[in-house]
Coordinates of C-alpha atoms and ligand atoms in Angstrom, one line a residue:
X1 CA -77.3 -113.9 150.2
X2 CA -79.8 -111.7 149.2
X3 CA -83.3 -113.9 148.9
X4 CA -85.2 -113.4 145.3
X5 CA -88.5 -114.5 144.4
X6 CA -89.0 -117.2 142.2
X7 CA -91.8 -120.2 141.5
X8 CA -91.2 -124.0 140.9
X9 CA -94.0 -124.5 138.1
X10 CA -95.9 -128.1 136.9
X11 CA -96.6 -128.1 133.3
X12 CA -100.1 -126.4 133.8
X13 CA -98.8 -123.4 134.9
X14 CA -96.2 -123.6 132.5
X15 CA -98.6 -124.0 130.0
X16 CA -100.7 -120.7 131.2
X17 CA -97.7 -119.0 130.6
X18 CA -96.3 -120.7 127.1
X19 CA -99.1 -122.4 125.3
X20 CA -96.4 -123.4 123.0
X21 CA -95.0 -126.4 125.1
X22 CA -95.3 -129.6 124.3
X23 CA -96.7 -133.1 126.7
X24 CA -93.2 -133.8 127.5
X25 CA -92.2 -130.7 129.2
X26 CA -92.6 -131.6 133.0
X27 CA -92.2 -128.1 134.5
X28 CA -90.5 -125.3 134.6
X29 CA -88.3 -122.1 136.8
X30 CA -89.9 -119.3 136.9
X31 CA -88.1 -116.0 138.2
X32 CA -89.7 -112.7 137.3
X33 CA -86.3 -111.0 137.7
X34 CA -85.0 -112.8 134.3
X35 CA -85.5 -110.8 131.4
X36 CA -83.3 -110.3 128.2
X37 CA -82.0 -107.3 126.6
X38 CA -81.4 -106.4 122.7
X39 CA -77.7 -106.8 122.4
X40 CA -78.0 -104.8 119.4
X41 CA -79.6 -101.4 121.0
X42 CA -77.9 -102.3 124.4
X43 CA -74.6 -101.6 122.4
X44 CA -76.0 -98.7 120.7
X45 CA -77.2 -97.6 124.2
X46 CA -73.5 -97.8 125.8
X47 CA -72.2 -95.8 123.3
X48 CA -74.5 -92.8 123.5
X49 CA -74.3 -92.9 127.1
X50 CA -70.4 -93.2 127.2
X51 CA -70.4 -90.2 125.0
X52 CA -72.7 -88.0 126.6
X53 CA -71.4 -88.2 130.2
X54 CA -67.9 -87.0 127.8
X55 CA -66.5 -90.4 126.8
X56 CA -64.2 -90.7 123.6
X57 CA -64.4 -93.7 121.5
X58 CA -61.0 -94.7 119.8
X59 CA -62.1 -97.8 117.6
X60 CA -59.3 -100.3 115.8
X61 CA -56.6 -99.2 118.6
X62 CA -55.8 -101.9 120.3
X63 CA -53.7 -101.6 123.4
X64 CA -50.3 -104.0 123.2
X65 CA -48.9 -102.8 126.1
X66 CA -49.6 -101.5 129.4
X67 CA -46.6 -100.0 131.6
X68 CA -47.3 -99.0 135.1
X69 CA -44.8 -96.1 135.9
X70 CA -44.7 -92.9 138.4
X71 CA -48.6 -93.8 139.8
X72 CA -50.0 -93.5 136.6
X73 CA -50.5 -96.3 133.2
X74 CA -49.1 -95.9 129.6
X75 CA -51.5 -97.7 127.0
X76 CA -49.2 -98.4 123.9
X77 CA -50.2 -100.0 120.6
X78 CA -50.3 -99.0 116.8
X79 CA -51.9 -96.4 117.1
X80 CA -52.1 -95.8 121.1
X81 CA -49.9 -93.7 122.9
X82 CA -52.4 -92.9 126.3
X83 CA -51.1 -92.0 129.9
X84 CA -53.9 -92.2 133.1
X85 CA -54.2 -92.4 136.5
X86 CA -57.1 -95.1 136.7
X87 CA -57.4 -97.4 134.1
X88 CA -60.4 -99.9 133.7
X89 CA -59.5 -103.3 131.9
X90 CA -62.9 -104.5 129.6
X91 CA -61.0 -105.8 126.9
X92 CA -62.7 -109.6 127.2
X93 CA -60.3 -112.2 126.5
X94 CA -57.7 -109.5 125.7
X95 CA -57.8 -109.0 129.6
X96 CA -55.9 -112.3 129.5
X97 CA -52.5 -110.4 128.6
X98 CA -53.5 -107.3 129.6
X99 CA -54.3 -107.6 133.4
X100 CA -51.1 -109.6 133.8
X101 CA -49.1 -106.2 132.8
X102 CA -50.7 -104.6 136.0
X103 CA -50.4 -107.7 138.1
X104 CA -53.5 -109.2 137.5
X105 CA -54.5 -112.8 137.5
X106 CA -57.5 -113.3 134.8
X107 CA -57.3 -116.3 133.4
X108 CA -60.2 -115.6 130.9
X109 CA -60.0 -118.0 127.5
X110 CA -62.5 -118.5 124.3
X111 CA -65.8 -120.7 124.1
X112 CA -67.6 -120.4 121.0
X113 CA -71.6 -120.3 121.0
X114 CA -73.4 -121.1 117.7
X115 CA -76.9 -120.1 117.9
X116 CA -80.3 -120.3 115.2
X117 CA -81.6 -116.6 114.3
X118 CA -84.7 -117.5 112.7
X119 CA -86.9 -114.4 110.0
X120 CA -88.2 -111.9 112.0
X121 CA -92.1 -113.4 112.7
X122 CA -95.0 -111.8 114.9
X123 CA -94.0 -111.6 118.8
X124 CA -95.5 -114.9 119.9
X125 CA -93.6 -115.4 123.4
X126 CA -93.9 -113.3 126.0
X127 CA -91.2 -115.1 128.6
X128 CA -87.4 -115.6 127.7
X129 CA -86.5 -119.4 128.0
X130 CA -82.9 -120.1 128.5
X131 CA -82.3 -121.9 125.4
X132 CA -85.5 -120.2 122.7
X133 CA -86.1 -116.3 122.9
X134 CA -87.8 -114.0 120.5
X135 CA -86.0 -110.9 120.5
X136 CA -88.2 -107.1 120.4
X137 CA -87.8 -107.4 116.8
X138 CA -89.3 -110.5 116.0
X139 CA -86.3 -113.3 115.6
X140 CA -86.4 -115.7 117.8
X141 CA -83.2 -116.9 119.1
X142 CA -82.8 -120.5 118.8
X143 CA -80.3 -122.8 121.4
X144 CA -76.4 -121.7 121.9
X145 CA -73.4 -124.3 121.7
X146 CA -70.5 -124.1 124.0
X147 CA -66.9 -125.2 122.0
X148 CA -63.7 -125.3 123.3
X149 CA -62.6 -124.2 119.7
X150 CA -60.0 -121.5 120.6
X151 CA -60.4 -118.6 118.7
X152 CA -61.4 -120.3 115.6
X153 CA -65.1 -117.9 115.0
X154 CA -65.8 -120.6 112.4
X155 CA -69.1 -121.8 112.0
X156 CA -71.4 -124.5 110.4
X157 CA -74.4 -126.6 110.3
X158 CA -73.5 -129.4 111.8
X159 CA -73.4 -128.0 115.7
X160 CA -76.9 -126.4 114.8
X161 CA -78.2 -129.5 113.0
X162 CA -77.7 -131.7 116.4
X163 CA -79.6 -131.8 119.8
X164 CA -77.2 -129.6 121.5
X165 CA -77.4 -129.1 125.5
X166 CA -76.5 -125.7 126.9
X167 CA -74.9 -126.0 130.0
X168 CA -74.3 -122.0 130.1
Ligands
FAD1 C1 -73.5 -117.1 121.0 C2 -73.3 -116.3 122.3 C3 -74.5 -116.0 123.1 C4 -74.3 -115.3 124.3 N1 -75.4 -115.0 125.0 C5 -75.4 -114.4 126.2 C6 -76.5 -114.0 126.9 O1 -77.6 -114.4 126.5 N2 -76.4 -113.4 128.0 C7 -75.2 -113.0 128.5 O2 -75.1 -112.3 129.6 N3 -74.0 -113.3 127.8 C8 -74.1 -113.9 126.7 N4 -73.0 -114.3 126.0 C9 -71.7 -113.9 126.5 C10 -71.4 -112.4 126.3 O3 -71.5 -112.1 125.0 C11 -70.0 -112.1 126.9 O4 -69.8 -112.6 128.2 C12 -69.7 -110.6 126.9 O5 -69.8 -110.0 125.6 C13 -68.3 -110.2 127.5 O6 -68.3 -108.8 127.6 P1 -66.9 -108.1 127.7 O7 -67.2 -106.6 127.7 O8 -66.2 -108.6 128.9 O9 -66.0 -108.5 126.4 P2 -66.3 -108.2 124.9 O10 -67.8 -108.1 124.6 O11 -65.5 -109.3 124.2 O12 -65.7 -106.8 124.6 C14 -64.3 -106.6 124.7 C15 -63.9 -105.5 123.8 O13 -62.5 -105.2 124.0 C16 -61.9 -105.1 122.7 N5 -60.5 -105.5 122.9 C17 -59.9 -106.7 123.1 N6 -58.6 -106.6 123.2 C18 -58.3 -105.3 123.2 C19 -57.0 -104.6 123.3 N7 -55.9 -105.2 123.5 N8 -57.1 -103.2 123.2 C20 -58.3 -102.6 123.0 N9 -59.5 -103.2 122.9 C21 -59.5 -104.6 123.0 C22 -62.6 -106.1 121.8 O14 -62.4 -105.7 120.4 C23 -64.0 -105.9 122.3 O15 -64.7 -104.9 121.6 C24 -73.0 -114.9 124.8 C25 -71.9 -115.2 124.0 C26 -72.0 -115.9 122.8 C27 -70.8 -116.2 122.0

């Protein structure tokens, strides 16, 4: 295991850190490894790196069918018709039915997460906490559910309206 540094806080050094907390809160973790990305410019990010190290981006062609034949794979779909020697599987849950057309076990299903995106207000917190997070441009990011709603993306108030504990 590799050893990383982190610190087991009371609530004053908590508080030297996040003024914001209330009496209640005990303590706190603290490891300076965490840290959060923008999933917004991470994606952006991916994409311009994929392309400049000479990646092509086919969107809307979703792969129904792999066949492994002769040492190499055929993607089929719609609109796919793709022969390789190394394939990668990052379709998410689609790797459910994909991987097991190469002999792969990945038993991956759906959990939906709601979460609060508040107006974007001046930075005010400088740490991530696992459940609040203000993002680079100002919204802070506010709990996250964990359904076992299938693939139903549905949403409402009445998850966001509860006390809901995270156990992600
Ligand atoms: C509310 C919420 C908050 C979250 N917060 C965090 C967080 O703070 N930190 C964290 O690390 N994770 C977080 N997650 C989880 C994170 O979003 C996922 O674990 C991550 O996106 C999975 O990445 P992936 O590349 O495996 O799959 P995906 O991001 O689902 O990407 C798979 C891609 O493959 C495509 N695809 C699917 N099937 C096919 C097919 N047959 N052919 C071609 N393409 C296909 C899809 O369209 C999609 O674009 C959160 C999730 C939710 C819902």
């Amino acid at each position: 295991m590799v050893p990383f540094e982190y610190h087991i806080l009371d609530h004053a050094q908590t508080e030297k850190m996040l003024p914001q907390i209330g009496p209640d809160v005990v303590g706190a973790s603290f490891c300076p490894l965490d840290g959060q990305v923008n999933a917004l410019r991470l994606l952006r990010a991916l994409h311009v790196g994929f392309q400049r190290h000479g990646g092509r981006y086919f969107p809307d062609r979703a792969v129904e069918r792999i066949e492994p034949r002769g040492g190499e794979f055929r993607l089929h779909g719609a609109n796919v018709e793709i022969s390789a020697h190394k394939i990668v599987l990052a379709a998410g849950l689609g790797n459910a039915l994909l991987a097991a057309m190469v002999g792969i076990n990945a038993p991956v299903r759906p959990q939906r997460g709601q979460i609060i995106v508040t107006e974007k207000v001046a930075p005010f917190m400088n740490y991530v906490v696992h459940t609040i997070r203000q993002t680079d441009e100002g919204s802070v990011m506010i709990s996250d559910s964990v359904e076992e709603a299938g693939f139903d993306i549905s949403v409402g108030s009445e998850v966001l309206a509860g006390r809901h504990h995270s156990s992600a």
